[in-house]
Short mmCIF file of C-alpha atoms in Angstrom, two decimals:
data_model
loop_
_atom_site.label_atom_id
_atom_site.label_comp_id
_atom_site.label_asym_id
_atom_site.label_seq_id
_atom_site.Cartn_x
_atom_site.Cartn_y
_atom_site.Cartn_z
CA ALA G 1 -38.60 -43.54 -37.84
CA THR G 2 -41.72 -42.47 -35.95
CA ARG G 3 -39.76 -39.97 -33.90
CA THR G 4 -38.22 -38.52 -37.07
CA LYS G 5 -41.63 -38.04 -38.67
CA SER G 6 -42.90 -36.45 -35.54
CA ALA G 7 -39.99 -34.07 -35.55
CA ASP G 8 -40.63 -33.22 -39.17
CA VAL G 9 -44.25 -32.45 -38.42
CA GLU G 10 -43.33 -30.30 -35.46
CA ARG G 11 -40.79 -28.42 -37.52
CA ALA G 12 -43.33 -27.84 -40.31
CA ASP G 13 -45.98 -26.63 -37.86
CA SER G 14 -43.64 -24.36 -35.87
CA GLY G 15 -45.49 -21.27 -37.05
CA ILE G 16 -42.66 -19.71 -39.05
CA GLY G 17 -43.64 -21.06 -42.35
CA GLN G 18 -41.64 -21.15 -45.55
CA MET G 19 -42.16 -17.56 -46.70
CA PRO G 20 -41.45 -15.87 -43.33
CA ALA G 21 -38.33 -17.99 -42.90
CA ARG G 22 -37.05 -16.88 -46.29
CA LYS G 23 -37.74 -13.22 -45.43
CA TRP G 24 -35.94 -13.61 -42.10
CA ARG G 25 -32.90 -15.13 -43.83
CA ASN G 26 -32.86 -12.26 -46.35
CA ARG G 27 -33.10 -9.71 -43.53
CA ALA G 28 -30.30 -11.38 -41.56
CA SER G 29 -28.15 -11.35 -44.68
CA GLU G 30 -28.84 -7.63 -45.14
CA MET G 31 -27.93 -6.94 -41.49
CA LEU G 32 -24.69 -8.86 -41.85
CA SER G 33 -23.83 -6.88 -44.97
CA SER G 34 -24.63 -3.62 -43.14
CA LEU G 35 -22.47 -4.67 -40.19
CA GLN G 36 -19.58 -5.52 -42.49
CA ALA G 37 -20.01 -2.19 -44.28
CA TRP G 38 -19.96 -0.33 -40.93
CA GLU G 39 -16.83 -2.18 -39.88
CA ALA G 40 -15.24 -1.25 -43.19
CA HIS G 41 -15.97 2.41 -42.36
CA CYS G 42 -14.83 2.27 -38.72
CA PRO G 43 -13.51 5.69 -37.64
CA CYS G 44 -9.79 6.32 -37.28
CA THR G 45 -8.65 5.59 -33.74
CA ASP G 46 -6.72 8.88 -33.57
CA CYS G 47 -8.95 11.51 -35.16
CA GLY G 48 -12.35 9.74 -35.43
CA GLU G 49 -12.72 10.48 -39.14
CA ARG G 50 -13.90 7.88 -41.67
CA ASP G 51 -11.93 8.62 -44.81
CA LEU G 52 -10.44 5.12 -45.02
CA PRO G 53 -10.87 3.02 -48.19
CA VAL G 54 -13.67 0.42 -48.05
CA GLU G 55 -12.51 -3.14 -47.35
CA THR G 56 -14.58 -5.77 -49.16
CA ASP G 57 -12.73 -8.75 -47.74
CA VAL G 58 -14.55 -9.94 -44.59
CA GLN G 59 -11.35 -11.48 -43.22
CA ASN G 60 -9.71 -8.04 -43.06
CA CYS G 61 -12.48 -6.49 -40.94
CA ASN G 62 -10.79 -7.14 -37.58
CA GLN G 63 -7.50 -5.82 -38.90
CA ARG G 64 -9.23 -2.74 -40.29
CA ARG G 65 -10.43 -1.67 -36.83
CA ALA G 66 -6.88 -0.95 -35.73
CA ASP G 67 -5.91 0.97 -38.88
CA LEU G 68 -5.47 4.73 -39.10
CA CYS G 69 -6.46 7.24 -41.72
CA GLU G 70 -3.73 8.47 -44.00
CA LYS G 71 -3.50 11.83 -42.22
CA CYS G 72 -3.02 10.26 -38.76
CA ARG G 73 -0.62 7.66 -40.10
CA LYS G 74 1.53 10.45 -41.49
CA ARG G 75 1.24 12.40 -38.21
CA ARG G 76 2.39 9.40 -36.20
CA THR G 77 5.39 9.01 -38.47
CA GLU G 78 6.27 12.69 -38.05
CA ARG G 79 5.89 12.41 -34.27
CA LYS G 80 8.16 9.39 -34.11
CA GLU G 81 10.80 11.18 -36.19
CA SER G 82 10.52 14.29 -33.99
CA VAL G 83 10.87 12.27 -30.77
CA LEU G 84 13.90 10.41 -32.12
CA GLU G 85 15.41 13.71 -33.30
CA PHE G 86 15.00 15.11 -29.78
CA VAL G 87 16.75 12.11 -28.21
CA ASN G 88 19.49 11.84 -30.86
CA THR G 89 20.38 15.52 -30.72
CA GLU G 90 20.49 15.31 -26.92
CA ALA G 91 22.98 12.47 -27.30
CA SER G 92 25.08 14.53 -29.76
CA TYR G 93 25.03 17.48 -27.37
CA GLY G 94 26.22 15.17 -24.59
CA GLU G 95 29.09 13.99 -26.80
CA ASP G 96 30.19 17.62 -27.31
CA LEU G 97 30.13 18.15 -23.54
CA ARG G 98 32.26 15.03 -23.09
CA ILE G 99 34.76 16.39 -25.63
CA ILE G 100 34.99 19.68 -23.74
CA LYS G 101 35.88 17.84 -20.57
CA GLU G 102 38.09 15.00 -21.87
CA GLU G 103 39.85 16.71 -24.76
CA PHE G 104 40.29 20.20 -23.32
CA TYR G 105 39.60 20.55 -19.60
CA LEU G 106 41.40 17.48 -18.27
CA PRO G 107 44.52 17.73 -20.52
CA MET G 108 44.91 21.43 -19.65
CA GLN G 109 44.50 20.60 -15.96
CA VAL G 110 46.96 17.68 -15.99
CA ALA G 111 49.57 19.65 -17.98
CA GLY G 112 49.23 22.64 -15.66
CA LEU G 113 48.54 25.02 -18.54
CA LEU G 114 46.03 26.94 -16.42
CA SER G 115 45.27 27.29 -12.73
CA GLN G 116 42.10 25.87 -11.24
CA GLU G 117 40.64 29.36 -10.98
CA GLN G 118 41.34 30.02 -14.65
CA LEU G 119 39.83 26.70 -15.66
CA GLN G 120 36.73 27.50 -13.63
CA GLY G 121 36.49 30.88 -15.33
CA ILE G 122 36.61 29.36 -18.82
CA PHE G 123 34.58 26.18 -18.38
CA SER G 124 32.13 27.50 -15.78
CA ASN G 125 29.66 24.81 -14.54
CA ILE G 126 30.33 22.40 -17.40
CA GLN G 127 30.41 19.41 -15.02
CA GLU G 128 26.90 20.23 -13.80
CA LEU G 129 25.67 20.30 -17.40
CA ILE G 130 27.35 16.95 -18.08
CA ASP G 131 25.65 15.33 -15.08
CA LEU G 132 22.26 16.73 -16.07
CA ASN G 133 22.65 15.57 -19.67
CA GLU G 134 23.63 12.04 -18.63
CA ASN G 135 20.62 11.66 -16.33
CA PHE G 136 18.21 13.25 -18.81
CA LEU G 137 19.47 11.14 -21.70
CA GLU G 138 19.33 7.96 -19.63
CA ILE G 139 15.63 8.48 -18.84
CA LEU G 140 14.85 9.35 -22.47
CA GLN G 141 16.62 6.27 -23.78
CA GLU G 142 14.87 4.04 -21.24
CA GLU G 143 11.49 5.35 -22.42
CA ILE G 144 12.39 4.67 -26.07
CA ASP G 145 13.62 1.15 -25.33
CA GLN G 146 10.58 0.34 -23.21
CA ALA G 147 8.22 1.52 -25.96
CA PHE G 148 9.91 -0.69 -28.55
CA ASP G 149 9.92 -3.66 -26.15
CA GLN G 150 6.17 -3.28 -25.66
CA GLY G 151 5.54 -3.21 -29.40
CA ASP G 152 4.93 0.53 -29.59
CA ASP G 153 6.75 1.10 -32.86
CA ASP G 154 5.25 4.60 -33.23
CA LEU G 155 6.55 5.68 -29.78
CA MET G 156 3.10 6.93 -28.81
CA THR G 157 3.74 6.01 -25.16
CA VAL G 158 6.88 8.16 -24.96
CA CYS G 159 6.01 11.43 -23.16
CA ILE G 160 8.83 13.90 -23.83
CA GLY G 161 6.93 16.76 -22.19
CA GLU G 162 6.50 14.96 -18.87
CA ILE G 163 10.16 13.92 -18.81
CA PHE G 164 11.29 17.47 -19.64
CA LEU G 165 9.23 18.91 -16.80
CA GLU G 166 10.77 16.39 -14.38
CA PHE G 167 14.20 17.75 -15.33
CA VAL G 168 13.17 21.41 -15.34
CA ASN G 169 15.94 22.09 -12.77
CA MET G 170 18.45 21.88 -15.62
CA LEU G 171 17.23 25.25 -16.93
CA PRO G 172 18.87 27.29 -14.10
CA ALA G 173 22.11 25.40 -14.83
CA PHE G 174 21.91 26.57 -18.45
CA GLN G 175 21.28 30.09 -17.16
CA THR G 176 24.42 30.03 -15.02
CA TYR G 177 26.50 28.89 -17.99
CA CYS G 178 24.98 31.38 -20.44
CA LEU G 179 25.43 34.37 -18.17
CA GLN G 180 29.14 33.55 -17.75
CA GLN G 181 29.73 32.85 -21.44
CA SER G 182 30.87 36.37 -22.33
CA SER G 183 33.44 36.56 -19.52
CA SER G 184 34.60 32.99 -20.30
CA VAL G 185 35.38 33.82 -23.91
CA ASN G 186 37.14 37.05 -22.93
CA MET G 187 39.29 35.18 -20.41
CA LEU G 188 40.17 32.51 -22.98
CA ASN G 189 41.20 35.15 -25.53
CA ALA G 190 43.40 36.95 -22.99
CA LEU G 191 45.08 33.76 -21.75
CA GLU G 192 45.71 32.52 -25.28
CA LYS G 193 47.60 35.72 -26.08
CA GLU G 194 49.48 35.56 -22.81
CA LYS G 195 50.44 31.84 -22.68
CA GLU G 196 52.28 30.40 -25.66
CA LEU G 197 51.93 26.78 -24.50
CA LEU G 198 48.18 27.18 -24.30
CA ARG G 199 48.08 28.60 -27.80
CA ILE G 200 50.15 25.70 -29.17
CA PHE G 201 47.97 23.12 -27.40
CA LEU G 202 44.76 24.60 -28.82
CA ASN G 203 46.18 24.77 -32.37
CA VAL G 204 47.50 21.21 -32.29
CA SER G 205 44.24 19.89 -30.86
CA GLN G 206 42.17 21.52 -33.57
CA ASN G 207 44.37 20.31 -36.44
CA ASP G 208 45.46 16.84 -35.27
CA ASN G 209 42.72 15.57 -32.92
CA THR G 210 40.15 13.82 -35.15
CA ALA G 211 37.59 13.75 -32.33
CA LEU G 212 37.29 17.54 -32.56
CA ARG G 213 36.20 17.52 -36.22
CA ARG G 214 38.61 20.44 -36.83
CA MET G 215 36.58 22.64 -34.46
CA ASN G 216 38.24 24.90 -31.90
CA LEU G 217 37.48 25.22 -28.21
CA ARG G 218 35.30 28.31 -28.67
CA SER G 219 32.97 26.38 -30.96
CA PHE G 220 32.51 23.62 -28.40
CA LEU G 221 31.93 26.12 -25.60
CA MET G 222 28.93 27.38 -27.57
CA ALA G 223 27.26 23.94 -27.45
CA PRO G 224 25.15 24.59 -24.29
CA LEU G 225 23.90 27.91 -25.68
CA GLN G 226 22.94 26.28 -28.96
CA ARG G 227 21.23 23.41 -27.18
CA VAL G 228 19.09 25.46 -24.82
CA THR G 229 17.85 27.66 -27.71
CA LYS G 230 16.99 24.57 -29.76
CA TYR G 231 14.67 23.05 -27.16
CA PRO G 232 11.64 25.22 -28.10
CA LEU G 233 12.00 24.31 -31.78
CA LEU G 234 12.27 20.59 -31.06
CA LEU G 235 9.30 20.70 -28.69
CA SER G 236 7.26 22.65 -31.25
CA ARG G 237 7.82 19.91 -33.82
CA ILE G 238 6.63 17.24 -31.41
CA ILE G 239 3.59 19.36 -30.43
CA LYS G 240 2.64 19.83 -34.09
CA ALA G 241 2.68 16.06 -34.65
CA THR G 242 0.90 15.20 -31.38
CA ASN G 243 -2.88 14.90 -31.26
CA GLU G 244 -4.47 17.27 -28.75
CA TYR G 245 -6.03 14.29 -26.95
CA HIS G 246 -2.64 12.68 -26.37
CA PRO G 247 -1.80 12.58 -22.61
CA ASP G 248 1.52 14.39 -23.23
CA HIS G 249 0.06 17.28 -25.24
CA GLY G 250 -0.44 19.59 -22.26
CA SER G 251 2.97 18.78 -20.78
CA LEU G 252 4.66 19.51 -24.10
CA ARG G 253 3.08 22.95 -24.25
CA GLU G 254 4.00 23.70 -20.65
CA ALA G 255 7.58 22.55 -21.23
CA LYS G 256 7.87 24.81 -24.29
CA SER G 257 6.48 27.75 -22.34
CA ARG G 258 8.89 27.15 -19.44
CA ILE G 259 11.98 27.05 -21.64
CA GLU G 260 10.95 30.16 -23.57
CA SER G 261 10.36 32.03 -20.32
CA HIS G 262 13.83 31.04 -19.09
CA LEU G 263 15.39 32.22 -22.35
CA GLU G 264 13.67 35.60 -21.98
CA HIS G 265 14.89 35.77 -18.39
CA ILE G 266 18.47 35.04 -19.50
CA ASN G 267 18.22 37.81 -22.11
CA MET G 268 16.97 40.22 -19.48
CA LYS G 269 19.86 39.30 -17.18
CA THR G 270 22.44 39.79 -19.93
CA LYS G 271 21.09 43.26 -20.68
CA GLN G 272 21.23 44.18 -16.99
CA GLU G 273 24.88 43.10 -16.87
CA GLY G 274 25.73 45.19 -19.93
CA ASN G 275 26.42 42.32 -22.33
CA THR G 276 25.69 42.89 -26.01
CA TRP G 277 24.90 39.28 -26.97
CA THR G 278 21.48 37.71 -26.45
CA LEU G 279 19.96 34.32 -26.98
CA ARG G 280 17.26 33.79 -29.55
CA SER G 281 14.31 35.94 -28.52
CA PHE G 282 10.71 34.77 -28.48
CA ARG G 283 7.44 36.65 -28.72
CA GLN G 284 6.36 37.59 -25.23
CA ASP G 285 2.78 37.43 -24.10
CA SER G 286 1.41 38.29 -20.69
CA LYS G 287 1.78 34.70 -19.47
CA LYS G 288 5.48 34.54 -20.41
CA LYS G 289 6.12 37.93 -18.81
CA ARG G 290 4.59 36.68 -15.57
CA GLU G 291 6.71 33.54 -15.74
CA VAL G 292 9.89 35.62 -16.20
CA ILE G 293 8.97 37.61 -13.09
CA ASN G 294 8.30 34.38 -11.20
CA ILE G 295 11.73 33.02 -12.17
CA GLU G 296 13.40 36.14 -10.82
CA MET G 297 11.44 35.96 -7.56
CA ARG G 298 12.33 32.28 -7.12
CA GLU G 299 16.00 33.11 -7.56
CA THR G 300 15.74 35.84 -4.94
CA ALA G 301 13.99 33.48 -2.53
CA LEU G 302 16.50 30.65 -3.06
CA LYS G 303 19.42 33.00 -2.55
CA THR G 304 17.85 34.24 0.68
CA VAL G 305 17.14 30.86 2.28
CA GLY G 306 20.34 29.26 0.97
CA TRP G 307 18.78 25.89 0.10
CA LEU G 308 19.87 23.56 -2.68
CA ARG G 309 17.72 24.00 -5.76
CA GLU G 310 17.07 20.28 -6.19
CA GLU G 311 15.81 20.02 -2.59
CA THR G 312 13.45 22.99 -2.88
CA ARG G 313 9.82 22.89 -3.94
CA PHE G 314 7.76 26.03 -4.57
CA VAL G 315 4.33 25.12 -3.20
CA MET G 316 2.59 28.45 -3.85
CA GLU G 317 3.54 31.88 -5.12
CA GLY G 318 1.66 35.02 -6.02
CA SER G 319 0.41 38.37 -4.86
CA LEU G 320 -1.19 38.75 -1.41
CA GLN G 321 -2.31 41.73 0.64
CA LEU G 322 -0.55 42.06 3.99
CA ALA G 323 -1.23 44.05 7.13
CA GLN G 324 0.46 44.17 10.52
CA PRO G 325 -2.07 44.83 13.33
CA PRO G 326 -0.84 47.10 16.11
CA ASP G 327 -2.22 44.70 18.74
CA GLY G 328 -3.73 41.24 19.01
CA GLN G 329 -7.38 42.37 18.90
CA TRP G 330 -7.78 42.65 15.13
CA VAL G 331 -10.51 39.98 15.05
CA LYS G 332 -12.78 42.00 17.36
CA LYS G 333 -12.19 45.20 15.42
CA GLY G 334 -12.65 43.55 12.04
CA SER G 335 -10.29 43.45 9.12
CA LYS G 336 -11.75 46.67 7.66
CA THR G 337 -9.73 48.67 10.17
CA LEU G 338 -6.43 47.27 8.89
CA LYS G 339 -4.27 48.93 6.25
CA PHE G 340 -3.16 46.40 3.62
CA GLN G 341 -0.28 46.61 1.16
CA ASN G 342 0.40 44.42 -1.87
CA MET G 343 3.17 41.87 -1.45
CA GLN G 344 4.67 39.01 -3.47
CA VAL G 345 4.60 35.87 -1.30
CA LEU G 346 6.35 32.54 -1.94
CA LEU G 347 5.81 29.36 0.07
CA LEU G 348 8.99 27.23 -0.12
CA VAL G 349 9.44 23.71 1.22
CA ASN G 350 12.80 22.05 1.78
CA MET G 351 12.55 18.31 1.04
CA LYS G 352 14.99 15.63 2.19
CA ARG G 353 16.63 13.77 -0.67
CA VAL G 354 15.61 10.13 -0.86
CA SER G 355 18.96 9.13 -2.42
CA GLU G 356 22.38 10.55 -3.20
CA SER G 357 21.23 11.50 -6.71
CA SER G 358 19.69 14.94 -6.76
CA LEU G 359 17.69 13.96 -9.84
CA GLU G 360 16.05 10.89 -8.33
CA SER G 361 12.58 10.56 -9.87
CA ALA G 362 11.12 8.69 -6.90
CA GLU G 363 8.70 10.18 -4.41
CA PRO G 364 10.09 13.18 -2.50
CA GLY G 365 11.32 12.64 1.02
CA PRO G 366 9.96 14.18 4.23
CA VAL G 367 9.82 17.93 4.76
CA LYS G 368 12.82 19.43 6.56
CA ASP G 369 11.75 23.06 6.61
CA ALA G 370 9.17 25.45 5.20
CA VAL G 371 9.35 29.23 4.92
CA LEU G 372 7.26 32.11 3.72
CA VAL G 373 9.26 34.69 1.74
CA LEU G 374 7.78 38.20 1.54
CA ILE G 375 8.98 40.31 -1.38
CA ARG G 376 8.04 43.89 -2.11
CA ASP G 377 6.94 44.84 -5.61
CA LYS G 378 9.73 45.86 -7.96
CA ASN G 379 11.55 49.07 -7.17
CA ASN G 380 14.17 50.34 -9.66
CA GLY G 381 13.95 47.04 -11.53
CA LYS G 382 14.85 44.85 -8.54
CA PHE G 383 13.00 42.85 -5.92
CA HIS G 384 13.57 43.58 -2.23
CA LEU G 385 12.67 41.47 0.78
CA LEU G 386 10.27 42.91 3.32
CA ARG G 387 12.07 41.00 6.10
CA GLU G 388 13.87 37.72 6.66
CA PRO G 389 11.81 34.62 5.71
CA LEU G 390 9.13 33.47 8.12
CA ARG G 391 9.94 29.92 9.28
CA LEU G 392 6.65 28.11 9.63
CA SER G 393 8.04 25.86 12.35
CA ASN G 394 7.96 28.97 14.57
CA CYS G 395 4.56 30.24 13.43
CA ILE G 396 0.93 29.68 14.29
CA VAL G 397 -1.71 30.15 11.60
CA SER G 398 -5.33 30.80 12.47
CA THR G 399 -8.55 32.27 11.15
CA ASP G 400 -11.92 33.33 12.53
CA PRO G 401 -15.45 32.76 11.15
CA ASP G 402 -16.26 36.45 11.66
CA CYS G 403 -13.39 37.44 9.33
CA ASP G 404 -13.28 34.62 6.79
CA ASP G 405 -11.72 36.84 4.11
CA THR G 406 -8.40 36.94 6.01
CA PHE G 407 -6.11 34.73 8.04
CA GLU G 408 -3.49 35.54 10.66
CA LEU G 409 0.07 34.26 10.95
CA ILE G 410 1.78 34.82 14.30
CA GLU G 411 5.52 34.42 14.59
CA ILE G 412 5.97 33.21 18.15
CA ARG G 413 7.34 35.92 20.48
CA ARG G 414 7.78 38.32 17.54
CA GLU G 415 5.27 39.70 15.03
CA ALA G 416 1.80 39.06 13.68
CA PHE G 417 0.69 39.35 10.06
CA VAL G 418 -2.74 39.37 8.47
CA PHE G 419 -3.04 38.11 4.89
CA ARG G 420 -5.75 38.10 2.29
CA ASP G 421 -6.17 37.57 -1.43
CA SER G 422 -8.54 39.45 -3.73
CA ASP G 423 -10.25 36.08 -4.27
CA ARG G 424 -11.72 34.61 -1.09
CA ALA G 425 -11.35 31.02 -2.28
CA ARG G 426 -7.66 31.57 -2.97
CA THR G 427 -7.28 33.14 0.49
CA HIS G 428 -8.62 29.91 1.99
CA HIS G 429 -6.23 27.87 -0.18
CA TRP G 430 -3.24 29.90 1.04
CA PHE G 431 -4.44 29.45 4.63
CA ARG G 432 -4.77 25.65 4.31
CA GLN G 433 -1.34 25.23 2.72
CA ILE G 434 0.51 27.44 5.23
CA ARG G 435 -1.31 25.90 8.20
CA ARG G 436 -0.47 22.41 6.96
CA TYR G 437 3.30 22.94 7.04
CA SER G 438 3.09 25.00 10.22
CA ARG G 439 1.42 22.08 12.00
CA GLU G 440 3.78 19.48 10.53
CA LEU G 441 6.96 21.29 11.55
CA GLY G 442 6.01 23.11 14.76
CA SER G 443 7.44 21.59 17.94
CA TRP G 444 4.24 22.74 19.68
CA LYS G 445 1.93 20.89 17.26
CA LYS G 446 0.67 18.39 19.88
CA ARG G 447 -0.46 21.08 22.33
CA ARG G 448 -4.27 21.26 22.17
CA ASN G 449 -4.30 21.59 18.37
CA ALA G 450 -1.87 24.52 18.58
CA LEU G 451 -4.39 27.18 19.53
CA PRO G 452 -2.84 30.67 19.12
CA ASN G 453 -4.00 32.03 22.47
CA ILE G 454 -2.04 29.32 24.35
CA MET G 455 1.27 30.53 23.02
CA ILE G 456 0.40 34.20 23.20
CA SER G 457 -0.65 34.00 26.85
CA THR G 458 2.43 32.01 27.89
CA PRO G 459 5.44 33.88 26.49
CA HIS G 460 7.89 31.96 28.65
CA THR G 461 6.84 28.60 27.29
CA ARG G 462 9.47 26.95 25.14
CA PRO G 463 8.21 26.89 21.53
#
């Protein structure tokens, strides 16, 4: 009892007093109300706006933090629908490709209606398109399933743009098919008039085969053309419904730009070959025009080196100024004495495949080869090589502090070239990249850091 009284006295004499304690309780209550009001007006997690209705129930405060404003909720729904539309239409396109092969190609091959050369002329690289579609669709479906498994019902973790850019090698396959479409249809028309059995087979298939939906072979052969022209529209819908802060936003825009550039390139090719048909055209800006030119240069370079497309990586490409010094004393004379000409330069690397699948998404394998392709500016609408590609395994790359706006590439026992870019920083970047692969591949790389004068002064040394 004594201890209790003592405690009461101590509590009464604590210095707070009755009136201050009441004011403190009132102030704490006001702070709690303010905190609850702030929580009720928490900004939307997507856009940061605060146009949500006020929640008066304290128990719903924690749930409110994860809610979205009406505008972002609608945008997420539109994005989910657009992503699913992309995947579902890719699956439908794949089904049409399967019909072309299983309902037309294989029966005509087994029955001997057409020779292998005729089949190749009509169906072109349809098998390549089938393989690409199956791999592309498999990755897309895995991303969708993984998102649902992780509770991402809005599919916000699905990055269509990144996946599309990983499979960007399918665009040249579409180009091959599109450019042969006109001759394929002409061959089919001629053979149908010439071969009665072929004509009967096509008529019976269209009328009696329910899998064809009463569509003829020509309609199915248009499926790849229709699909490649639909990609920009589908990507545009996803971009419109994707917040600019989303990690896939930039990849989506790049993917859309890449496909539009390829479509413009296909149209340009068809005009050059005298065909009257064109794919859907898109408004060209300076960036797309440059990309079309780059596509054409890459094709020229690939055709020259003869590498597989899926094993080739374009490390750098662009315009450089090139000079060929008459002797090896250009450093002492200074680069001002050299005469430079503009040149398109591409640095290509040939990578070993890490598996049998050419579309393996794992890390690339070791470098097999690296070349520098020198292309003259366009003459009469075509690109021309300055010379055969420079194999960096047979080259030595060097620079000098007195001439830091240029670098020299010496092809062992042959020629020397001096390069520079209009931007000095970019010149240094070109130098570092070329020197890197030259050192990695050169059989002389262990010899005193591969100094140029060693090889130049010993011409009989085995490179």
